PDB file of C-alpha atoms in Angstrom:
ATOM      1  CA  UNK A 238     109.655  27.458 114.617  1.00 52.00           C
ATOM      2  CA  UNK A 239     107.656  30.622 115.093  1.00 55.00           C
ATOM      3  CA  UNK A 240     108.720  30.827 118.769  1.00 59.00           C
ATOM      4  CA  UNK A 241     112.425  30.702 117.865  1.00 61.00           C
ATOM      5  CA  UNK A 242     112.020  33.592 115.426  1.00 59.00           C
ATOM      6  CA  UNK A 243     110.161  35.611 118.046  1.00 59.00           C
ATOM      7  CA  UNK A 244     112.824  34.841 120.664  1.00 59.00           C
ATOM      8  CA  UNK A 245     115.610  36.099 118.372  1.00 66.00           C
ATOM      9  CA  UNK A 246     113.852  39.427 117.872  1.00 69.00           C
ATOM     10  CA  UNK A 247     113.338  40.111 121.577  1.00 68.00           C
ATOM     11  CA  UNK A 248     115.331  42.953 123.047  1.00 75.00           C
ATOM     12  CA  UNK A 249     115.843  43.996 126.616  1.00 78.00           C
ATOM     13  CA  UNK A 250     118.068  43.787 129.639  1.00 79.00           C
ATOM     14  CA  UNK A 251     119.291  40.667 131.289  1.00 86.00           C
ATOM     15  CA  UNK A 252     118.958  40.441 135.043  1.00 89.00           C
ATOM     16  CA  UNK A 253     122.706  41.008 135.510  1.00 91.00           C
ATOM     17  CA  UNK A 254     122.627  44.144 133.327  1.00 90.00           C
ATOM     18  CA  UNK A 255     119.621  45.419 135.264  1.00 91.00           C
ATOM     19  CA  UNK A 256     121.446  44.953 138.592  1.00 95.00           C
ATOM     20  CA  UNK A 257     124.585  46.709 137.274  1.00 95.00           C
ATOM     21  CA  UNK A 258     122.559  49.661 136.005  1.00 94.00           C
ATOM     22  CA  UNK A 259     120.644  49.840 139.299  1.00 95.00           C
ATOM     23  CA  UNK A 260     123.916  49.909 141.254  1.00 95.00           C
ATOM     24  CA  UNK A 261     125.231  52.684 139.006  1.00 96.00           C
ATOM     25  CA  UNK A 262     122.054  54.734 139.435  1.00 96.00           C
ATOM     26  CA  UNK A 263     122.156  54.323 143.230  1.00 94.00           C
ATOM     27  CA  UNK A 264     125.837  55.319 143.308  1.00 90.00           C
ATOM     28  CA  UNK A 265     125.161  58.439 141.226  1.00 93.00           C
ATOM     29  CA  UNK A 266     122.175  59.356 143.410  1.00 94.00           C
ATOM     30  CA  UNK A 267     124.248  59.068 146.592  1.00 90.00           C
ATOM     31  CA  UNK A 268     127.075  61.053 144.981  1.00 90.00           C
ATOM     32  CA  UNK A 269     124.598  63.759 143.943  1.00 92.00           C
ATOM     33  CA  UNK A 270     123.032  63.918 147.404  1.00 94.00           C
ATOM     34  CA  UNK A 271     126.463  64.550 148.876  1.00 92.00           C
ATOM     35  CA  UNK A 272     127.645  67.295 146.507  1.00 94.00           C
ATOM     36  CA  UNK A 273     124.438  69.204 145.692  1.00 96.00           C
ATOM     37  CA  UNK A 274     124.206  70.801 149.193  1.00 95.00           C
ATOM     38  CA  UNK A 275     127.675  72.346 148.716  1.00 96.00           C
ATOM     39  CA  UNK A 276     126.545  74.015 145.492  1.00 96.00           C
ATOM     40  CA  UNK A 277     123.296  75.201 147.084  1.00 96.00           C
ATOM     41  CA  UNK A 278     125.276  76.651 149.982  1.00 96.00           C
ATOM     42  CA  UNK A 279     127.612  78.417 147.545  1.00 96.00           C
ATOM     43  CA  UNK A 280     124.631  79.924 145.723  1.00 96.00           C
ATOM     44  CA  UNK A 281     123.272  81.170 149.059  1.00 96.00           C
ATOM     45  CA  UNK A 282     126.637  82.753 149.912  1.00 96.00           C
ATOM     46  CA  UNK A 283     126.736  84.512 146.525  1.00 95.00           C
ATOM     47  CA  UNK A 284     123.201  85.798 147.112  1.00 95.00           C
ATOM     48  CA  UNK A 285     124.131  87.110 150.586  1.00 96.00           C
ATOM     49  CA  UNK A 286     127.264  88.848 149.291  1.00 95.00           C
ATOM     50  CA  UNK A 287     125.302  90.342 146.415  1.00 95.00           C
ATOM     51  CA  UNK A 288     122.515  91.657 148.643  1.00 94.00           C
ATOM     52  CA  UNK A 289     124.985  93.221 151.087  1.00 95.00           C
ATOM     53  CA  UNK A 290     127.114  94.757 148.318  1.00 93.00           C
ATOM     54  CA  UNK A 291     124.076  96.375 146.693  1.00 92.00           C
ATOM     55  CA  UNK A 292     122.376  97.598 149.866  1.00 92.00           C
ATOM     56  CA  UNK A 293     122.419 101.403 149.843  1.00 92.00           C
ATOM     57  CA  UNK A 294     123.197 101.609 153.564  1.00 92.00           C
ATOM     58  CA  UNK A 295     126.319  99.436 153.099  1.00 91.00           C
ATOM     59  CA  UNK A 296     127.991 101.600 150.447  1.00 89.00           C
ATOM     60  CA  UNK A 297     129.649 103.842 153.046  1.00 89.00           C
ATOM     61  CA  UNK A 298     129.605 101.388 155.959  1.00 92.00           C
ATOM     62  CA  UNK A 299     132.658 100.368 157.923  1.00 94.00           C
ATOM     63  CA  UNK A 300     134.141  96.920 157.228  1.00 94.00           C
ATOM     64  CA  UNK A 301     133.022  95.814 160.699  1.00 95.00           C
ATOM     65  CA  UNK A 302     129.417  96.769 159.851  1.00 95.00           C
ATOM     66  CA  UNK A 303     129.635  94.825 156.587  1.00 95.00           C
ATOM     67  CA  UNK A 304     131.003  91.790 158.415  1.00 95.00           C
ATOM     68  CA  UNK A 305     128.258  92.044 161.059  1.00 96.00           C
ATOM     69  CA  UNK A 306     125.647  92.174 158.319  1.00 95.00           C
ATOM     70  CA  UNK A 307     127.132  89.037 156.764  1.00 95.00           C
ATOM     71  CA  UNK A 308     127.116  87.256 160.128  1.00 96.00           C
ATOM     72  CA  UNK A 309     123.400  88.029 160.554  1.00 96.00           C
ATOM     73  CA  UNK A 310     122.578  86.758 157.072  1.00 96.00           C
ATOM     74  CA  UNK A 311     124.739  83.645 157.591  1.00 95.00           C
ATOM     75  CA  UNK A 312     123.039  82.893 160.898  1.00 95.00           C
ATOM     76  CA  UNK A 313     119.580  83.085 159.325  1.00 96.00           C
ATOM     77  CA  UNK A 314     120.640  80.905 156.365  1.00 95.00           C
ATOM     78  CA  UNK A 315     122.692  78.458 158.490  1.00 94.00           C
ATOM     79  CA  UNK A 316     125.960  79.136 156.626  1.00 94.00           C
ATOM     80  CA  UNK A 317     128.900  77.785 158.623  1.00 92.00           C
ATOM     81  CA  UNK A 318     131.483  77.046 155.941  1.00 94.00           C
ATOM     82  CA  UNK A 319     132.965  80.574 155.998  1.00 95.00           C
ATOM     83  CA  UNK A 320     133.122  83.308 158.589  1.00 93.00           C
ATOM     84  CA  UNK A 321     132.867  87.043 158.235  1.00 92.00           C
ATOM     85  CA  UNK A 322     136.651  87.418 158.536  1.00 94.00           C
ATOM     86  CA  UNK A 323     137.099  85.362 155.336  1.00 95.00           C
ATOM     87  CA  UNK A 324     135.349  87.996 153.224  1.00 95.00           C
ATOM     88  CA  UNK A 325     137.479  90.352 151.120  1.00 95.00           C
ATOM     89  CA  UNK A 326     135.950  93.828 150.963  1.00 93.00           C
ATOM     90  CA  UNK A 327     136.851  96.078 148.029  1.00 92.00           C
ATOM     91  CA  UNK A 328     135.565  99.523 147.328  1.00 90.00           C
ATOM     92  CA  UNK A 329     135.568 100.409 143.647  1.00 88.00           C
ATOM     93  CA  UNK A 330     134.427 103.603 141.934  1.00 87.00           C
ATOM     94  CA  UNK A 331     131.300 101.679 140.879  1.00 84.00           C
ATOM     95  CA  UNK A 332     130.478 100.429 144.365  1.00 86.00           C
ATOM     96  CA  UNK A 333     131.197  97.750 146.911  1.00 91.00           C
ATOM     97  CA  UNK A 334     132.509  94.314 145.886  1.00 94.00           C
ATOM     98  CA  UNK A 335     132.599  91.411 148.343  1.00 95.00           C
ATOM     99  CA  UNK A 336     134.371  88.148 147.583  1.00 95.00           C
ATOM    100  CA  UNK A 337     135.518  84.979 149.294  1.00 96.00           C
ATOM    101  CA  UNK A 338     137.457  81.870 148.268  1.00 96.00           C
ATOM    102  CA  UNK A 339     136.903  78.653 150.160  1.00 96.00           C
ATOM    103  CA  UNK A 340     137.032  74.868 149.856  1.00 96.00           C
ATOM    104  CA  UNK A 341     134.578  72.204 150.923  1.00 96.00           C
ATOM    105  CA  UNK A 342     135.784  68.655 151.616  1.00 95.00           C
ATOM    106  CA  UNK A 343     133.155  65.955 151.157  1.00 94.00           C
ATOM    107  CA  UNK A 344     133.772  62.398 152.314  1.00 91.00           C
ATOM    108  CA  UNK A 345     132.673  59.917 149.680  1.00 85.00           C
ATOM    109  CA  UNK A 346     133.564  56.349 150.628  1.00 83.00           C
ATOM    110  CA  UNK A 347     136.020  55.275 153.314  1.00 86.00           C
ATOM    111  CA  UNK A 348     139.072  57.503 153.058  1.00 91.00           C
ATOM    112  CA  UNK A 349     138.157  58.852 149.593  1.00 90.00           C
ATOM    113  CA  UNK A 350     137.120  62.500 149.620  1.00 93.00           C
ATOM    114  CA  UNK A 351     136.137  65.134 147.111  1.00 93.00           C
ATOM    115  CA  UNK A 352     137.372  68.715 147.508  1.00 96.00           C
ATOM    116  CA  UNK A 353     135.345  71.489 145.872  1.00 96.00           C
ATOM    117  CA  UNK A 354     136.915  74.945 145.516  1.00 97.00           C
ATOM    118  CA  UNK A 355     134.552  77.902 145.334  1.00 96.00           C
ATOM    119  CA  UNK A 356     135.204  81.539 144.465  1.00 95.00           C
ATOM    120  CA  UNK A 357     132.095  83.466 145.470  1.00 93.00           C
ATOM    121  CA  UNK A 358     131.700  87.184 144.936  1.00 93.00           C
ATOM    122  CA  UNK A 359     129.045  89.807 144.605  1.00 90.00           C
ATOM    123  CA  UNK A 360     128.152  90.521 141.023  1.00 76.00           C
ATOM    124  CA  UNK A 361     129.363  93.571 139.213  1.00 58.00           C
ATOM    125  CA  UNK A 362     128.166  96.775 140.856  1.00 50.00           C
ATOM    126  CA  UNK A 363     124.842  98.060 139.537  1.00 49.00           C
TER     127      UNK A 363
END
């Protein structure tokens, strides 16, 4: 009688629930491993644009010099998703502002894909 009372009070997962949760966790981990690099790459692009826009020697530089500087930074950081010609260069009274809009297409499973749209720009002029 005591064993039946103890069995009714037991809590936990069944084997089937454990397998379903494990499959969900694996799916989310794979999904995360596919999309996190795109966000890291975007953060690197924002950092590059910000460092170029706030470099004193770039404030009066020609657009070609700014694009060359981006190409050098992109080569060092292995950025291939955008090129220097994709960058929009604006000169404001407060300084230089660089921006770029781009999309990254990530294949998930079979013919299902995820498209991420990014709008990277240098922060407000200092």
